[in-house]
Coordinates of C-alpha atoms and ligand atoms in Angstrom, one line a residue:
X1 CA 37.6 -22.2 -78.0
X2 CA 35.3 -24.1 -75.8
X3 CA 37.0 -27.5 -76.1
X4 CA 39.7 -26.6 -73.6
X5 CA 37.3 -25.6 -71.0
X6 CA 37.0 -28.3 -68.3
X7 CA 33.3 -27.6 -67.7
X8 CA 32.5 -28.7 -71.3
X9 CA 32.5 -32.3 -70.3
X10 CA 30.1 -33.6 -72.8
X11 CA 28.8 -32.8 -76.2
X12 CA 25.6 -31.0 -76.0
X13 CA 23.0 -32.5 -78.3
X14 CA 23.2 -29.2 -80.1
X15 CA 23.0 -29.5 -83.8
X16 CA 20.6 -26.6 -83.7
X17 CA 22.7 -24.4 -81.5
X18 CA 25.7 -24.9 -83.7
X19 CA 23.8 -24.1 -86.8
X20 CA 22.4 -21.0 -85.2
X21 CA 25.7 -19.7 -84.0
X22 CA 27.0 -20.0 -87.5
X23 CA 24.1 -17.9 -88.9
X24 CA 24.2 -15.3 -86.1
X25 CA 27.9 -14.6 -85.9
X26 CA 31.1 -15.2 -87.6
X27 CA 32.5 -16.9 -84.4
X28 CA 32.3 -20.5 -85.7
X29 CA 34.8 -21.6 -83.1
X30 CA 32.0 -22.1 -80.5
X31 CA 31.3 -25.4 -82.1
X32 CA 32.7 -28.2 -79.9
X33 CA 34.2 -29.8 -83.0
X34 CA 33.0 -33.2 -81.9
X35 CA 31.1 -34.3 -84.9
X36 CA 27.7 -32.8 -84.3
X37 CA 25.3 -33.7 -87.1
X38 CA 24.2 -31.2 -89.6
X39 CA 20.9 -29.6 -89.1
X40 CA 19.7 -30.8 -92.5
X41 CA 20.2 -34.4 -91.3
X42 CA 17.6 -34.0 -88.6
X43 CA 14.3 -35.8 -89.2
X44 CA 11.3 -33.5 -89.8
X45 CA 9.7 -35.1 -86.7
X46 CA 12.2 -33.2 -84.5
X47 CA 10.9 -29.9 -85.6
X48 CA 8.9 -28.1 -82.9
X49 CA 5.9 -27.4 -85.2
X50 CA 3.1 -28.2 -82.8
X51 CA 4.8 -26.7 -79.8
X52 CA 6.0 -23.4 -81.1
X53 CA 4.2 -20.6 -79.3
X54 CA 2.4 -18.1 -81.5
X55 CA 4.2 -15.3 -79.8
X56 CA 7.6 -16.5 -81.0
X57 CA 9.3 -13.9 -83.1
X58 CA 11.9 -16.1 -84.5
X59 CA 11.3 -17.4 -88.0
X60 CA 10.4 -21.0 -88.4
X61 CA 13.9 -21.6 -89.7
X62 CA 15.3 -20.0 -86.6
X63 CA 13.0 -22.0 -84.4
X64 CA 14.0 -25.2 -86.1
X65 CA 17.7 -24.3 -85.9
X66 CA 17.4 -23.7 -82.1
X67 CA 15.3 -26.7 -81.3
X68 CA 18.1 -29.2 -80.8
X69 CA 20.3 -27.2 -78.5
X70 CA 17.8 -25.1 -76.5
X71 CA 15.2 -27.7 -75.7
X72 CA 12.3 -26.3 -77.7
X73 CA 11.4 -29.6 -79.2
X74 CA 9.7 -32.5 -77.5
X75 CA 11.8 -35.0 -79.6
X76 CA 15.3 -34.8 -80.7
X77 CA 17.8 -37.4 -82.2
X78 CA 15.5 -40.3 -81.3
X79 CA 14.6 -39.2 -77.7
X80 CA 11.1 -38.1 -76.9
X81 CA 9.6 -36.4 -73.9
X82 CA 6.1 -37.9 -73.7
X83 CA 3.2 -37.1 -71.4
X84 CA -0.5 -37.5 -71.5
X85 CA -0.9 -34.3 -69.5
X86 CA -1.8 -31.2 -71.5
X87 CA -3.2 -29.1 -68.6
X88 CA -2.5 -28.7 -65.0
X89 CA -4.9 -27.4 -62.3
X90 CA -4.4 -23.8 -61.3
X91 CA -3.5 -22.9 -57.8
X92 CA -2.6 -26.3 -56.4
X93 CA 0.4 -28.5 -56.4
X94 CA 0.5 -31.1 -59.2
X95 CA 2.3 -34.3 -60.0
X96 CA 3.3 -34.2 -63.7
X97 CA 3.9 -37.7 -65.1
X98 CA 6.0 -38.3 -68.2
X99 CA 8.4 -40.7 -69.8
X100 CA 11.5 -40.3 -71.9
X101 CA 11.6 -42.7 -74.8
X102 CA 14.7 -43.7 -76.6
X103 CA 15.6 -44.4 -80.2
X104 CA 14.3 -48.0 -79.6
X105 CA 10.9 -46.6 -78.6
X106 CA 11.1 -47.8 -75.1
X107 CA 11.2 -45.7 -71.9
X108 CA 14.7 -44.8 -70.9
X109 CA 15.6 -46.0 -67.4
X110 CA 19.3 -45.8 -67.4
X111 CA 20.7 -42.2 -66.9
X112 CA 24.0 -40.7 -66.1
X113 CA 24.0 -38.7 -62.9
X114 CA 24.8 -35.0 -63.6
X115 CA 25.1 -32.5 -60.8
X116 CA 23.9 -35.3 -58.4
X117 CA 20.7 -36.0 -60.3
X118 CA 19.6 -38.3 -63.1
X119 CA 17.2 -35.8 -64.5
X120 CA 16.7 -32.1 -64.0
X121 CA 13.2 -30.6 -64.6
X122 CA 12.3 -27.0 -65.1
X123 CA 9.0 -25.2 -65.4
X124 CA 8.6 -21.6 -66.7
X125 CA 5.6 -19.6 -67.8
X126 CA 5.5 -17.9 -71.2
X127 CA 6.4 -14.6 -69.6
X128 CA 9.4 -16.2 -67.9
X129 CA 7.9 -16.0 -64.4
X130 CA 7.1 -18.9 -62.1
X131 CA 10.5 -20.6 -62.5
X132 CA 10.6 -24.1 -60.9
X133 CA 13.6 -26.4 -60.8
X134 CA 12.7 -29.8 -59.4
X135 CA 14.0 -33.4 -59.5
X136 CA 11.4 -35.9 -60.4
X137 CA 11.3 -39.5 -59.1
X138 CA 11.4 -42.4 -61.5
X139 CA 9.4 -45.6 -61.2
X140 CA 11.1 -48.9 -62.3
X141 CA 9.3 -48.8 -65.7
X142 CA 10.7 -45.4 -66.5
X143 CA 7.7 -43.3 -65.6
X144 CA 8.8 -40.0 -64.0
X145 CA 6.7 -37.9 -61.7
X146 CA 7.6 -34.2 -61.2
X147 CA 6.1 -32.6 -58.1
X148 CA 5.3 -29.0 -59.1
X149 CA 4.3 -26.2 -56.8
X150 CA 1.0 -24.5 -57.6
X151 CA 1.3 -22.9 -61.0
X152 CA -0.4 -19.6 -62.0
X153 CA -2.8 -19.7 -64.9
X154 CA -1.2 -19.4 -68.3
X155 CA 1.0 -21.2 -70.8
X156 CA 3.9 -23.1 -69.4
X157 CA 6.9 -24.9 -70.9
X158 CA 8.3 -27.9 -69.0
X159 CA 11.9 -29.0 -69.7
X160 CA 13.6 -32.3 -69.0
X161 CA 17.4 -32.3 -69.1
X162 CA 19.2 -35.7 -68.9
X163 CA 22.0 -37.8 -70.2
X164 CA 21.3 -41.4 -71.3
X165 CA 23.8 -43.8 -69.8
X166 CA 23.2 -46.5 -72.5
X167 CA 22.0 -46.8 -76.1
X168 CA 22.5 -44.6 -79.1
X169 CA 22.6 -41.3 -77.2
X170 CA 24.9 -42.6 -74.5
X171 CA 26.8 -39.7 -72.9
X172 CA 24.9 -37.0 -74.8
X173 CA 23.2 -34.1 -73.0
X174 CA 19.6 -33.9 -74.1
X175 CA 17.1 -31.2 -73.3
X176 CA 13.5 -31.6 -74.4
X177 CA 10.3 -29.7 -73.5
X178 CA 6.6 -29.9 -73.7
X179 CA 3.9 -27.3 -73.0
X180 CA 1.0 -27.4 -70.6
X181 CA -1.8 -25.0 -70.1
X182 CA -3.0 -23.9 -66.6
X183 CA -6.6 -22.7 -67.0
X184 CA -7.8 -19.3 -65.7
X185 CA -7.1 -15.7 -66.2
X186 CA -3.4 -15.3 -67.0
X187 CA -1.9 -12.1 -65.7
X188 CA 1.3 -12.1 -67.7
X189 CA 4.0 -9.7 -66.7
X190 CA 6.3 -7.6 -68.8
X191 CA 9.9 -8.8 -68.7
X192 CA 11.9 -6.6 -66.3
X193 CA 14.5 -4.5 -68.1
X194 CA 18.1 -5.8 -68.4
X195 CA 20.1 -5.3 -65.2
X196 CA 23.5 -6.2 -63.9
X197 CA 22.5 -6.9 -60.3
X198 CA 19.6 -8.2 -58.3
X199 CA 18.8 -8.9 -54.6
X200 CA 17.1 -11.9 -53.1
X201 CA 16.8 -12.7 -49.4
X202 CA 19.3 -9.9 -48.6
X203 CA 21.9 -11.3 -51.0
X204 CA 22.9 -9.2 -54.0
X205 CA 24.1 -11.0 -57.1
X206 CA 26.1 -8.9 -59.6
X207 CA 26.6 -10.3 -63.1
X208 CA 29.4 -9.3 -65.5
X209 CA 30.4 -10.5 -68.9
X210 CA 29.6 -9.1 -72.4
X211 CA 27.8 -12.0 -74.0
X212 CA 27.3 -12.3 -77.7
X213 CA 24.9 -14.8 -79.3
X214 CA 26.5 -18.1 -80.2
X215 CA 29.9 -17.3 -78.7
X216 CA 31.4 -18.8 -75.6
X217 CA 32.2 -16.2 -73.0
X218 CA 32.9 -16.3 -69.3
X219 CA 30.1 -15.0 -67.1
X220 CA 31.1 -13.9 -63.6
X221 CA 28.7 -13.6 -60.7
X222 CA 29.7 -11.9 -57.5
X223 CA 27.5 -12.3 -54.4
X224 CA 27.5 -9.8 -51.5
X225 CA 25.4 -9.1 -48.5
X226 CA 25.1 -5.7 -46.8
X227 CA 28.0 -4.6 -49.1
X228 CA 30.3 -7.3 -47.9
X229 CA 31.5 -10.3 -50.0
X230 CA 29.7 -13.5 -49.2
X231 CA 32.1 -16.4 -48.6
X232 CA 29.9 -19.1 -47.0
X233 CA 28.1 -20.5 -50.0
X234 CA 27.3 -24.2 -49.6
X235 CA 27.5 -26.8 -52.4
X236 CA 24.2 -27.2 -54.2
X237 CA 24.0 -29.9 -56.8
X238 CA 27.8 -30.1 -56.7
X239 CA 28.2 -26.4 -57.4
X240 CA 28.1 -23.1 -55.6
X241 CA 25.5 -21.9 -57.9
X242 CA 23.1 -23.4 -60.4
X243 CA 22.5 -21.1 -63.4
X244 CA 19.8 -21.5 -66.0
X245 CA 18.4 -19.1 -68.5
X246 CA 15.3 -18.7 -70.7
X247 CA 15.0 -16.6 -73.8
X248 CA 12.3 -14.0 -74.1
X249 CA 9.7 -14.8 -76.7
X250 CA 10.3 -18.5 -77.2
X251 CA 11.5 -19.8 -73.8
X252 CA 14.6 -21.3 -75.3
X253 CA 16.6 -22.9 -72.5
X254 CA 20.3 -22.7 -71.5
X255 CA 22.1 -24.2 -68.5
X256 CA 25.3 -22.3 -67.8
X257 CA 27.9 -24.6 -66.4
X258 CA 30.1 -23.4 -63.5
X259 CA 33.8 -23.4 -63.8
X260 CA 34.4 -22.7 -60.1
X261 CA 35.7 -25.7 -58.2
X262 CA 33.7 -26.8 -55.1
X263 CA 35.3 -27.5 -51.7
X264 CA 33.3 -27.2 -48.5
X265 CA 30.8 -24.6 -47.2
X266 CA 32.9 -21.6 -48.2
X267 CA 32.1 -20.7 -51.8
X268 CA 32.0 -17.1 -53.1
X269 CA 32.1 -14.3 -53.4
X270 CA 33.0 -14.8 -57.1
X271 CA 31.7 -17.6 -59.3
X272 CA 32.4 -18.1 -63.0
X273 CA 30.4 -19.8 -65.6
X274 CA 30.9 -21.0 -69.1
X275 CA 28.2 -19.0 -70.9
X276 CA 27.1 -19.8 -74.5
X277 CA 23.7 -18.4 -75.2
X278 CA 22.7 -19.2 -78.7
X279 CA 20.4 -16.3 -79.5
X280 CA 20.4 -12.5 -79.2
X281 CA 17.8 -10.7 -77.2
X282 CA 16.8 -10.9 -73.6
X283 CA 17.4 -13.9 -71.4
X284 CA 16.0 -14.3 -67.9
X285 CA 18.7 -15.8 -65.6
X286 CA 17.9 -17.9 -62.6
X287 CA 20.8 -18.2 -60.2
X288 CA 20.3 -20.7 -57.3
X289 CA 22.7 -20.8 -54.4
X290 CA 22.6 -22.0 -50.9
X291 CA 23.6 -20.5 -47.5
X292 CA 23.0 -22.0 -44.0
X293 CA 20.9 -24.7 -45.5
X294 CA 18.5 -22.4 -47.4
X295 CA 18.2 -22.2 -51.1
X296 CA 18.0 -18.8 -52.7
X297 CA 16.9 -18.0 -56.3
X298 CA 18.0 -14.7 -57.7
X299 CA 16.8 -13.7 -61.1
X300 CA 17.6 -10.9 -63.6
X301 CA 17.3 -10.1 -67.2
X302 CA 20.5 -10.2 -69.3
X303 CA 20.7 -8.7 -72.7
X304 CA 22.7 -10.6 -75.3
X305 CA 23.8 -8.8 -78.5
Ligands
LIG401 CU1 18.4 -29.9 -61.2

């Protein structure tokens, strides 16, 4: 099903996602059919034992199954997201240093550019607030530094998404994460109820598409302002909108790839995405789009059955 979609350019390092989609639904056709390794073949070291949040409701089997495809593990298929930082200061910007090591144990320095960047970095607090999407800089030795805006106290998960350009994982999309703590009194928020539209900076984004766990479906986003269709979206990271999602409870990650072609500063009002969310439940969507040189981030809760 998904193999004929042009947006599905590369094979996600998604042994876990594939395994989960098989257990959650009969729709096995979501597998990309490109020889993903069986879950049982994954080394035990890739399991997210130490990083699984206590609030996660999924069983350990479920957690393990999701780890490869949704970024919940710090290591997967030989790649490791390593950092000496376990805590960040509250209320002040921070530079978070890390490396990605490859199957040879050395820091990876050669990446394939995806959506104009070698590495995409996301931060989200355990209650799915505080979303940050930044692009770290890399030193010649492979040490990355992500400049993060002041985080609120609480437990955070940091994601690195990249594609090695050489080595054993060449051309494979990899998403890994680590957790950090920000000390202080964490005022966590209840997840807002599921909705089909949200407004940010005067722009209203309306989402449609009946998503089912583990199945590939189109998701359509329509953007309006004062009731009128918006048609002046500017390219941002080679798209008219960048859409990421995090799963309630375990912060599993998904990047929904756009299927709308980009040409000039006149995107909108309708954008389509290739959506394949691996688990049922609530997902917090973060839609980033740009108009007149300003980046907007709309967010809403989407329920997946
Ligand atoms: Cu990015």
